[in-house]
Each structure stands twice: as structure tokens, then as C-alpha cells.
PDB file of C-alpha atoms in Angstrom:
ATOM      1  CA  MET O  25      69.881  77.737  73.287  1.00 76.00           C
ATOM      2  CA  SER O  26      67.090  75.391  72.222  1.00 91.00           C
ATOM      3  CA  LEU O  27      67.034  71.702  72.713  1.00 92.00           C
ATOM      4  CA  ALA O  28      67.112  71.141  68.913  1.00 93.00           C
ATOM      5  CA  THR O  29      70.479  73.046  68.633  1.00 93.00           C
ATOM      6  CA  VAL O  30      71.963  70.934  71.487  1.00 94.00           C
ATOM      7  CA  LEU O  31      70.764  67.701  70.045  1.00 95.00           C
ATOM      8  CA  LEU O  32      71.939  68.549  66.425  1.00 94.00           C
ATOM      9  CA  THR O  33      75.382  69.492  67.890  1.00 95.00           C
ATOM     10  CA  ILE O  34      76.002  66.495  69.998  1.00 96.00           C
ATOM     11  CA  GLY O  35      74.255  63.948  67.655  1.00 96.00           C
ATOM     12  CA  PRO O  36      76.358  64.205  64.550  1.00 96.00           C
ATOM     13  CA  VAL O  37      79.621  64.554  66.573  1.00 97.00           C
ATOM     14  CA  ALA O  38      78.798  61.278  68.379  1.00 97.00           C
ATOM     15  CA  LEU O  39      77.634  59.672  65.127  1.00 96.00           C
ATOM     16  CA  VAL O  40      80.862  60.497  63.241  1.00 96.00           C
ATOM     17  CA  ALA O  41      83.149  59.666  66.175  1.00 96.00           C
ATOM     18  CA  GLY O  42      81.367  56.299  66.802  1.00 96.00           C
ATOM     19  CA  ALA O  43      81.388  55.490  63.070  1.00 96.00           C
ATOM     20  CA  THR O  44      85.103  56.242  62.854  1.00 96.00           C
ATOM     21  CA  VAL O  45      86.111  53.987  65.535  1.00 95.00           C
ATOM     22  CA  ALA O  46      83.365  51.297  64.716  1.00 95.00           C
ATOM     23  CA  LEU O  47      84.683  51.006  61.136  1.00 95.00           C
ATOM     24  CA  ASN O  48      88.355  51.325  62.273  1.00 92.00           C
ATOM     25  CA  VAL O  49      89.019  54.156  59.896  1.00 94.00           C
ATOM     26  CA  ARG O  50      92.722  54.619  59.704  1.00 94.00           C
ATOM     27  CA  GLY O  51      93.298  52.137  62.511  1.00 93.00           C
ATOM     28  CA  SER O  52      91.463  54.128  65.194  1.00 94.00           C
ATOM     29  CA  ALA O  53      90.336  51.002  67.217  1.00 94.00           C
ATOM     30  CA  ASP O  54      93.804  49.504  66.987  1.00 94.00           C
ATOM     31  CA  GLY O  55      95.309  52.790  68.234  1.00 95.00           C
ATOM     32  CA  LEU O  56      92.898  52.792  71.181  1.00 94.00           C
ATOM     33  CA  GLU O  57      93.924  49.236  71.966  1.00 94.00           C
ATOM     34  CA  ARG O  58      97.733  50.284  71.796  1.00 94.00           C
ATOM     35  CA  TRP O  59      96.949  53.353  73.958  1.00 95.00           C
ATOM     36  CA  ALA O  60      95.237  51.297  76.593  1.00 93.00           C
ATOM     37  CA  THR O  61      98.122  48.749  76.675  1.00 92.00           C
ATOM     38  CA  GLY O  62     100.610  51.500  77.086  1.00 92.00           C
ATOM     39  CA  ASN O  63      98.575  53.023  79.902  1.00 93.00           C
ATOM     40  CA  GLN O  64      98.344  49.638  81.679  1.00 92.00           C
ATOM     41  CA  GLN O  65     102.118  49.100  81.320  1.00 92.00           C
ATOM     42  CA  ARG O  66     103.012  52.540  82.681  1.00 92.00           C
ATOM     43  CA  ALA O  67     100.729  51.898  85.622  1.00 91.00           C
ATOM     44  CA  MET O  68     102.266  48.575  86.294  1.00 92.00           C
ATOM     45  CA  HIS O  69     105.797  49.909  86.078  1.00 93.00           C
ATOM     46  CA  ALA O  70     104.793  52.800  88.482  1.00 94.00           C
ATOM     47  CA  ARG O  71     103.723  49.968  90.998  1.00 92.00           C
ATOM     48  CA  GLY O  72     107.006  48.149  90.393  1.00 92.00           C
ATOM     49  CA  ASP O  73     105.416  45.188  88.465  1.00 89.00           C
ATOM     50  CA  LEU O  74     107.619  44.491  85.342  1.00 86.00           C
ATOM     51  CA  GLY O  75     105.467  41.791  83.847  1.00 85.00           C
ATOM     52  CA  PRO O  76     103.072  41.840  80.900  1.00 83.00           C
ATOM     53  CA  PRO O  77      99.709  43.741  81.382  1.00 79.00           C
ATOM     54  CA  GLU O  78      97.053  41.641  82.819  1.00 81.00           C
ATOM     55  CA  ARG O  79      93.892  42.590  80.820  1.00 83.00           C
ATOM     56  CA  VAL O  80      93.578  45.229  78.123  1.00 84.00           C
ATOM     57  CA  PRO O  81      90.421  45.986  76.188  1.00 89.00           C
ATOM     58  CA  SER O  82      90.756  44.551  72.678  1.00 92.00           C
ATOM     59  CA  ALA O  83      90.171  46.556  69.436  1.00 93.00           C
ATOM     60  CA  GLN O  84      86.924  44.521  69.068  1.00 94.00           C
ATOM     61  CA  PHE O  85      85.592  45.831  72.318  1.00 95.00           C
ATOM     62  CA  TYR O  86      86.161  49.428  71.267  1.00 95.00           C
ATOM     63  CA  ARG O  87      84.476  48.738  67.942  1.00 96.00           C
ATOM     64  CA  TYR O  88      81.313  47.440  69.764  1.00 96.00           C
ATOM     65  CA  LEU O  89      81.441  50.335  72.175  1.00 96.00           C
ATOM     66  CA  ALA O  90      81.834  52.767  69.374  1.00 97.00           C
ATOM     67  CA  THR O  91      78.804  51.164  67.554  1.00 97.00           C
ATOM     68  CA  PHE O  92      76.590  51.949  70.533  1.00 97.00           C
ATOM     69  CA  ILE O  93      77.903  55.509  70.647  1.00 97.00           C
ATOM     70  CA  GLY O  94      77.198  55.925  66.948  1.00 96.00           C
ATOM     71  CA  PHE O  95      73.673  54.625  67.382  1.00 97.00           C
ATOM     72  CA  GLY O  96      73.147  57.087  70.253  1.00 97.00           C
ATOM     73  CA  GLY O  97      74.369  59.866  68.116  1.00 97.00           C
ATOM     74  CA  LEU O  98      71.874  58.787  65.351  1.00 96.00           C
ATOM     75  CA  VAL O  99      69.067  58.904  67.917  1.00 97.00           C
ATOM     76  CA  PHE O 100      70.310  62.444  69.112  1.00 97.00           C
ATOM     77  CA  THR O 101      70.340  63.649  65.568  1.00 96.00           C
ATOM     78  CA  PHE O 102      66.797  62.296  64.738  1.00 96.00           C
ATOM     79  CA  GLY O 103      65.480  63.787  68.000  1.00 95.00           C
ATOM     80  CA  GLY O 104      66.938  67.170  67.110  1.00 95.00           C
ATOM     81  CA  LEU O 105      65.414  66.964  63.671  1.00 94.00           C
ATOM     82  CA  LEU O 106      61.972  65.995  65.230  1.00 94.00           C
ATOM     83  CA  GLU O 107      62.314  68.930  67.672  1.00 92.00           C
ATOM     84  CA  LEU O 108      62.799  71.341  64.745  1.00 89.00           C
ATOM     85  CA  ALA O 109      59.628  70.026  63.075  1.00 82.00           C
TER      86      ALA O 109
END
């Protein structure tokens, strides 16, 4: 398997996934925030702590992180296209 094939497989997947969360398509960033809150609450309940969760990443944090992932996917995609040329 050539490097171009790998880059042209990983790049668009990362680009689409990053853009989906970065643009909050169908509430994906909000869903990640709710998922993190639920995980934090379950971990706290397992320890016996029944208070509210201390710190949970916000939807804005997930959107920023997804922006960097999307740009990384764009770089991989362009790298794969340059490898083909």
C-alpha cells in the first residue's frame, strides 16, 4: 500500500469528521459535551461523590479541537495528492 493511498484515506475522513464537529452539524459538539458530562457523573458516582461534576470540556473546546483535526485532515489530503503527482 502506497503512502498516497494511506494519506488519501485518512485525510478526507479526518477532514469530514473535524468539519462536522467544528461546524456543530446536528449538534455533534453539544452531544460530545453531554457525553463527557455523563461520563464524569458516572465516574463520580462510582467513587461515591454525589455532587455536580467538577470540570467538563465545553462544546466550544470540542469545536476548537475539531478545527485542528480538520486542518490536519486537509494537510494529509493535500500531501496524498502531491504524492500522486
